[in-house]
Amino acid sequence: MSGHELPFEKRVDRNAMHSFFEYHGFDEELEEAYYRFLFDFILERMEKDNGLKAAFGPTFQHYPHGQHHGEDFHLHGHKWAVRAADLGNFIGKTAYLAMSDADKEDFARRHAEKVTELDGRVAERGRAETDDIPAYRHT
């Protein structure tokens, strides 16, 4: 994923999200902030779409959400990449399909703004040195 590619333009997997976070130098706090942005967007869409809310609202009553929402057993500290992939795929396969072109453009703008904001926080802090081998590892 490039700097401002949207997380739902194609199928998103945990490796792509990990690479996106790594590219931007996001630490765990910033990864969660990005995840929260996606989560809040989904809640916002549900308020505008009663069918979406009726079908999926009950599954979004708890934070965090996703099939891996409570798991960290095999993620080696990269839980937000997996959780964000879950949300990105939900957006792409469900919420995004019912959005108008204007709504899609608005979300693309907001997404770019959020990534720029988080990039600014990385620049303020500096990138943390890590011994991790770049790339997601699943064991």
JSON list of C-alpha atoms in Angstrom, two decimals:
[
{"chain": "A", "resi": 1, "resn": "MET", "atom": "CA", "xyz": [0.00, 0.00, 0.00]},
{"chain": "A", "resi": 2, "resn": "SER", "atom": "CA", "xyz": [1.37, 3.40, -0.91]},
{"chain": "A", "resi": 3, "resn": "GLY", "atom": "CA", "xyz": [1.26, 6.43, 1.30]},
{"chain": "A", "resi": 4, "resn": "HIS", "atom": "CA", "xyz": [-2.34, 7.40, 0.69]},
{"chain": "A", "resi": 5, "resn": "GLU", "atom": "CA", "xyz": [-3.84, 4.31, -0.90]},
{"chain": "A", "resi": 6, "resn": "LEU", "atom": "CA", "xyz": [-7.18, 3.56, 0.65]},
{"chain": "A", "resi": 7, "resn": "PRO", "atom": "CA", "xyz": [-7.48, 0.34, 2.66]},
{"chain": "A", "resi": 8, "resn": "PHE", "atom": "CA", "xyz": [-10.43, -0.91, 0.64]},
{"chain": "A", "resi": 9, "resn": "GLU", "atom": "CA", "xyz": [-9.33, -0.36, -2.96]},
{"chain": "A", "resi": 10, "resn": "LYS", "atom": "CA", "xyz": [-8.47, -4.03, -3.18]},
{"chain": "A", "resi": 11, "resn": "ARG", "atom": "CA", "xyz": [-8.49, -6.95, -0.78]},
{"chain": "A", "resi": 12, "resn": "VAL", "atom": "CA", "xyz": [-6.43, -6.07, 2.24]},
{"chain": "A", "resi": 13, "resn": "ASP", "atom": "CA", "xyz": [-4.46, -8.67, 4.13]},
{"chain": "A", "resi": 14, "resn": "ARG", "atom": "CA", "xyz": [-2.48, -8.42, 7.33]},
{"chain": "A", "resi": 15, "resn": "ASN", "atom": "CA", "xyz": [0.82, -8.33, 5.45]},
{"chain": "A", "resi": 16, "resn": "ALA", "atom": "CA", "xyz": [-0.26, -5.31, 3.41]},
{"chain": "A", "resi": 17, "resn": "MET", "atom": "CA", "xyz": [-1.41, -3.45, 6.53]},
{"chain": "A", "resi": 18, "resn": "HIS", "atom": "CA", "xyz": [1.80, -4.31, 8.37]},
{"chain": "A", "resi": 19, "resn": "SER", "atom": "CA", "xyz": [3.80, -3.02, 5.41]},
{"chain": "A", "resi": 20, "resn": "PHE", "atom": "CA", "xyz": [1.67, 0.16, 5.35]},
{"chain": "A", "resi": 21, "resn": "PHE", "atom": "CA", "xyz": [2.34, 0.75, 9.05]},
{"chain": "A", "resi": 22, "resn": "GLU", "atom": "CA", "xyz": [6.02, -0.05, 8.66]},
{"chain": "A", "resi": 23, "resn": "TYR", "atom": "CA", "xyz": [6.35, 2.27, 5.63]},
{"chain": "A", "resi": 24, "resn": "HIS", "atom": "CA", "xyz": [4.95, 5.13, 7.69]},
{"chain": "A", "resi": 25, "resn": "GLY", "atom": "CA", "xyz": [6.91, 4.25, 10.82]},
{"chain": "A", "resi": 26, "resn": "PHE", "atom": "CA", "xyz": [3.79, 3.93, 12.95]},
{"chain": "A", "resi": 27, "resn": "ASP", "atom": "CA", "xyz": [4.32, 2.55, 16.43]},
{"chain": "A", "resi": 28, "resn": "GLU", "atom": "CA", "xyz": [1.62, 0.60, 18.22]},
{"chain": "A", "resi": 29, "resn": "GLU", "atom": "CA", "xyz": [-0.10, 3.76, 19.47]},
{"chain": "A", "resi": 30, "resn": "LEU", "atom": "CA", "xyz": [-0.32, 5.24, 15.97]},
{"chain": "A", "resi": 31, "resn": "GLU", "atom": "CA", "xyz": [-1.43, 1.92, 14.50]},
{"chain": "A", "resi": 32, "resn": "GLU", "atom": "CA", "xyz": [-4.31, 1.91, 16.95]},
{"chain": "A", "resi": 33, "resn": "ALA", "atom": "CA", "xyz": [-5.11, 5.55, 16.07]},
{"chain": "A", "resi": 34, "resn": "TYR", "atom": "CA", "xyz": [-5.36, 4.53, 12.40]},
{"chain": "A", "resi": 35, "resn": "TYR", "atom": "CA", "xyz": [-7.52, 1.54, 13.33]},
{"chain": "A", "resi": 36, "resn": "ARG", "atom": "CA", "xyz": [-9.75, 3.84, 15.42]},
{"chain": "A", "resi": 37, "resn": "PHE", "atom": "CA", "xyz": [-10.18, 6.13, 12.40]},
{"chain": "A", "resi": 38, "resn": "LEU", "atom": "CA", "xyz": [-11.49, 3.18, 10.34]},
{"chain": "A", "resi": 39, "resn": "PHE", "atom": "CA", "xyz": [-13.67, 1.94, 13.20]},
{"chain": "A", "resi": 40, "resn": "ASP", "atom": "CA", "xyz": [-15.23, 5.38, 13.72]},
{"chain": "A", "resi": 41, "resn": "PHE", "atom": "CA", "xyz": [-15.83, 5.71, 9.98]},
{"chain": "A", "resi": 42, "resn": "ILE", "atom": "CA", "xyz": [-17.79, 2.45, 10.00]},
{"chain": "A", "resi": 43, "resn": "LEU", "atom": "CA", "xyz": [-19.91, 3.64, 12.94]},
{"chain": "A", "resi": 44, "resn": "GLU", "atom": "CA", "xyz": [-20.53, 6.91, 11.08]},
{"chain": "A", "resi": 45, "resn": "ARG", "atom": "CA", "xyz": [-21.64, 5.02, 7.95]},
{"chain": "A", "resi": 46, "resn": "MET", "atom": "CA", "xyz": [-24.03, 2.92, 10.04]},
{"chain": "A", "resi": 47, "resn": "GLU", "atom": "CA", "xyz": [-25.70, 6.08, 11.33]},
{"chain": "A", "resi": 48, "resn": "LYS", "atom": "CA", "xyz": [-26.35, 7.08, 7.70]},
{"chain": "A", "resi": 49, "resn": "ASP", "atom": "CA", "xyz": [-27.47, 3.62, 6.52]},
{"chain": "A", "resi": 50, "resn": "ASN", "atom": "CA", "xyz": [-30.16, 1.89, 8.56]},
{"chain": "A", "resi": 51, "resn": "GLY", "atom": "CA", "xyz": [-29.79, -1.36, 6.61]},
{"chain": "A", "resi": 52, "resn": "LEU", "atom": "CA", "xyz": [-26.07, -1.50, 7.35]},
{"chain": "A", "resi": 53, "resn": "LYS", "atom": "CA", "xyz": [-26.75, -0.69, 10.99]},
{"chain": "A", "resi": 54, "resn": "ALA", "atom": "CA", "xyz": [-29.44, -3.35, 11.29]},
{"chain": "A", "resi": 55, "resn": "ALA", "atom": "CA", "xyz": [-27.27, -6.00, 9.69]},
{"chain": "A", "resi": 56, "resn": "PHE", "atom": "CA", "xyz": [-23.92, -5.24, 11.32]},
{"chain": "A", "resi": 57, "resn": "GLY", "atom": "CA", "xyz": [-24.51, -2.80, 14.16]},
{"chain": "A", "resi": 58, "resn": "PRO", "atom": "CA", "xyz": [-24.59, -5.47, 16.88]},
{"chain": "A", "resi": 59, "resn": "THR", "atom": "CA", "xyz": [-21.14, -6.73, 15.86]},
{"chain": "A", "resi": 60, "resn": "PHE", "atom": "CA", "xyz": [-19.66, -3.23, 16.23]},
{"chain": "A", "resi": 61, "resn": "GLN", "atom": "CA", "xyz": [-20.84, -2.61, 19.78]},
{"chain": "A", "resi": 62, "resn": "HIS", "atom": "CA", "xyz": [-17.43, -3.40, 21.23]},
{"chain": "A", "resi": 63, "resn": "TYR", "atom": "CA", "xyz": [-14.03, -1.88, 20.58]},
{"chain": "A", "resi": 64, "resn": "PRO", "atom": "CA", "xyz": [-11.88, -3.21, 19.10]},
{"chain": "A", "resi": 65, "resn": "HIS", "atom": "CA", "xyz": [-13.81, -5.12, 16.46]},
{"chain": "A", "resi": 66, "resn": "GLY", "atom": "CA", "xyz": [-12.84, -7.87, 14.04]},
{"chain": "A", "resi": 67, "resn": "GLN", "atom": "CA", "xyz": [-12.23, -11.56, 13.94]},
{"chain": "A", "resi": 68, "resn": "HIS", "atom": "CA", "xyz": [-8.88, -10.98, 15.68]},
{"chain": "A", "resi": 69, "resn": "HIS", "atom": "CA", "xyz": [-10.15, -8.34, 18.09]},
{"chain": "A", "resi": 70, "resn": "GLY", "atom": "CA", "xyz": [-9.07, -10.21, 21.20]},
{"chain": "A", "resi": 71, "resn": "GLU", "atom": "CA", "xyz": [-6.15, -12.20, 19.87]},
{"chain": "A", "resi": 72, "resn": "ASP", "atom": "CA", "xyz": [-2.43, -11.55, 20.04]},
{"chain": "A", "resi": 73, "resn": "PHE", "atom": "CA", "xyz": [-1.21, -15.13, 20.29]},
{"chain": "A", "resi": 74, "resn": "HIS", "atom": "CA", "xyz": [0.49, -15.28, 16.88]},
{"chain": "A", "resi": 75, "resn": "LEU", "atom": "CA", "xyz": [0.83, -11.66, 15.90]},
{"chain": "A", "resi": 76, "resn": "HIS", "atom": "CA", "xyz": [4.18, -10.78, 17.50]},
{"chain": "A", "resi": 77, "resn": "GLY", "atom": "CA", "xyz": [3.01, -7.31, 18.53]},
{"chain": "A", "resi": 78, "resn": "HIS", "atom": "CA", "xyz": [1.38, -6.50, 15.18]},
{"chain": "A", "resi": 79, "resn": "LYS", "atom": "CA", "xyz": [-2.22, -6.95, 16.27]},
{"chain": "A", "resi": 80, "resn": "TRP", "atom": "CA", "xyz": [-3.40, -3.63, 14.83]},
{"chain": "A", "resi": 81, "resn": "ALA", "atom": "CA", "xyz": [-2.32, -4.64, 11.32]},
{"chain": "A", "resi": 82, "resn": "VAL", "atom": "CA", "xyz": [-4.56, -7.70, 11.48]},
{"chain": "A", "resi": 83, "resn": "ARG", "atom": "CA", "xyz": [-7.44, -5.80, 13.03]},
{"chain": "A", "resi": 84, "resn": "ALA", "atom": "CA", "xyz": [-7.15, -2.94, 10.51]},
{"chain": "A", "resi": 85, "resn": "ALA", "atom": "CA", "xyz": [-7.18, -5.48, 7.66]},
{"chain": "A", "resi": 86, "resn": "ASP", "atom": "CA", "xyz": [-10.45, -6.86, 9.05]},
{"chain": "A", "resi": 87, "resn": "LEU", "atom": "CA", "xyz": [-11.97, -3.35, 9.00]},
{"chain": "A", "resi": 88, "resn": "GLY", "atom": "CA", "xyz": [-10.53, -2.46, 5.60]},
{"chain": "A", "resi": 89, "resn": "ASN", "atom": "CA", "xyz": [-12.13, -5.53, 4.10]},
{"chain": "A", "resi": 90, "resn": "PHE", "atom": "CA", "xyz": [-15.44, -4.77, 5.79]},
{"chain": "A", "resi": 91, "resn": "ILE", "atom": "CA", "xyz": [-15.35, -1.26, 4.34]},
{"chain": "A", "resi": 92, "resn": "GLY", "atom": "CA", "xyz": [-14.49, -2.51, 0.86]},
{"chain": "A", "resi": 93, "resn": "LYS", "atom": "CA", "xyz": [-16.93, -5.40, 0.71]},
{"chain": "A", "resi": 94, "resn": "THR", "atom": "CA", "xyz": [-19.84, -3.80, 2.56]},
{"chain": "A", "resi": 95, "resn": "ALA", "atom": "CA", "xyz": [-19.93, -0.12, 3.52]},
{"chain": "A", "resi": 96, "resn": "TYR", "atom": "CA", "xyz": [-18.06, 1.29, 0.51]},
{"chain": "A", "resi": 97, "resn": "LEU", "atom": "CA", "xyz": [-20.35, -0.40, -2.00]},
{"chain": "A", "resi": 98, "resn": "ALA", "atom": "CA", "xyz": [-23.34, 1.67, -0.85]},
{"chain": "A", "resi": 99, "resn": "MET", "atom": "CA", "xyz": [-21.51, 5.00, -0.73]},
{"chain": "A", "resi": 100, "resn": "SER", "atom": "CA", "xyz": [-22.05, 7.77, -3.27]},
{"chain": "A", "resi": 101, "resn": "ASP", "atom": "CA", "xyz": [-19.13, 9.07, -5.31]},
{"chain": "A", "resi": 102, "resn": "ALA", "atom": "CA", "xyz": [-19.17, 12.23, -3.17]},
{"chain": "A", "resi": 103, "resn": "ASP", "atom": "CA", "xyz": [-18.98, 10.14, 0.03]},
{"chain": "A", "resi": 104, "resn": "LYS", "atom": "CA", "xyz": [-16.09, 8.13, -1.42]},
{"chain": "A", "resi": 105, "resn": "GLU", "atom": "CA", "xyz": [-14.22, 11.31, -2.33]},
{"chain": "A", "resi": 106, "resn": "ASP", "atom": "CA", "xyz": [-14.86, 12.74, 1.12]},
{"chain": "A", "resi": 107, "resn": "PHE", "atom": "CA", "xyz": [-13.55, 9.61, 2.78]},
{"chain": "A", "resi": 108, "resn": "ALA", "atom": "CA", "xyz": [-10.47, 9.56, 0.53]},
{"chain": "A", "resi": 109, "resn": "ARG", "atom": "CA", "xyz": [-9.73, 13.14, 1.59]},
{"chain": "A", "resi": 110, "resn": "ARG", "atom": "CA", "xyz": [-10.27, 12.36, 5.27]},
{"chain": "A", "resi": 111, "resn": "HIS", "atom": "CA", "xyz": [-8.11, 9.25, 4.99]},
{"chain": "A", "resi": 112, "resn": "ALA", "atom": "CA", "xyz": [-5.26, 11.25, 3.43]},
{"chain": "A", "resi": 113, "resn": "GLU", "atom": "CA", "xyz": [-5.59, 13.85, 6.18]},
{"chain": "A", "resi": 114, "resn": "LYS", "atom": "CA", "xyz": [-5.45, 11.17, 8.90]},
{"chain": "A", "resi": 115, "resn": "VAL", "atom": "CA", "xyz": [-2.36, 9.54, 7.39]},
{"chain": "A", "resi": 116, "resn": "THR", "atom": "CA", "xyz": [-0.68, 12.96, 7.08]},
{"chain": "A", "resi": 117, "resn": "GLU", "atom": "CA", "xyz": [-1.57, 13.71, 10.72]},
{"chain": "A", "resi": 118, "resn": "LEU", "atom": "CA", "xyz": [-0.11, 10.41, 11.90]},
{"chain": "A", "resi": 119, "resn": "ASP", "atom": "CA", "xyz": [2.98, 10.92, 9.72]},
{"chain": "A", "resi": 120, "resn": "GLY", "atom": "CA", "xyz": [3.44, 14.26, 11.48]},
{"chain": "A", "resi": 121, "resn": "ARG", "atom": "CA", "xyz": [3.36, 12.54, 14.84]},
{"chain": "A", "resi": 122, "resn": "VAL", "atom": "CA", "xyz": [6.05, 10.13, 13.63]},
{"chain": "A", "resi": 123, "resn": "ALA", "atom": "CA", "xyz": [8.19, 13.08, 12.50]},
{"chain": "A", "resi": 124, "resn": "GLU", "atom": "CA", "xyz": [7.81, 14.75, 15.91]},
{"chain": "A", "resi": 125, "resn": "ARG", "atom": "CA", "xyz": [8.83, 11.62, 17.80]},
{"chain": "A", "resi": 126, "resn": "GLY", "atom": "CA", "xyz": [11.31, 10.21, 15.34]},
{"chain": "A", "resi": 127, "resn": "ARG", "atom": "CA", "xyz": [11.22, 6.64, 14.15]},
{"chain": "A", "resi": 128, "resn": "ALA", "atom": "CA", "xyz": [11.88, 4.01, 16.77]},
{"chain": "A", "resi": 129, "resn": "GLU", "atom": "CA", "xyz": [14.83, 1.77, 16.08]},
{"chain": "A", "resi": 130, "resn": "THR", "atom": "CA", "xyz": [13.85, -1.86, 15.81]},
{"chain": "A", "resi": 131, "resn": "ASP", "atom": "CA", "xyz": [15.56, -5.16, 15.39]},
{"chain": "A", "resi": 132, "resn": "ASP", "atom": "CA", "xyz": [12.54, -6.57, 13.59]},
{"chain": "A", "resi": 133, "resn": "ILE", "atom": "CA", "xyz": [13.09, -7.99, 10.16]},
{"chain": "A", "resi": 134, "resn": "PRO", "atom": "CA", "xyz": [10.88, -5.90, 7.87]},
{"chain": "A", "resi": 135, "resn": "ALA", "atom": "CA", "xyz": [7.80, -7.90, 6.89]},
{"chain": "A", "resi": 136, "resn": "TYR", "atom": "CA", "xyz": [5.00, -9.54, 8.72]},
{"chain": "A", "resi": 137, "resn": "ARG", "atom": "CA", "xyz": [5.74, -12.91, 10.26]},
{"chain": "A", "resi": 138, "resn": "HIS", "atom": "CA", "xyz": [2.95, -15.36, 10.98]},
{"chain": "A", "resi": 139, "resn": "THR", "atom": "CA", "xyz": [3.81, -18.44, 13.00]}
]
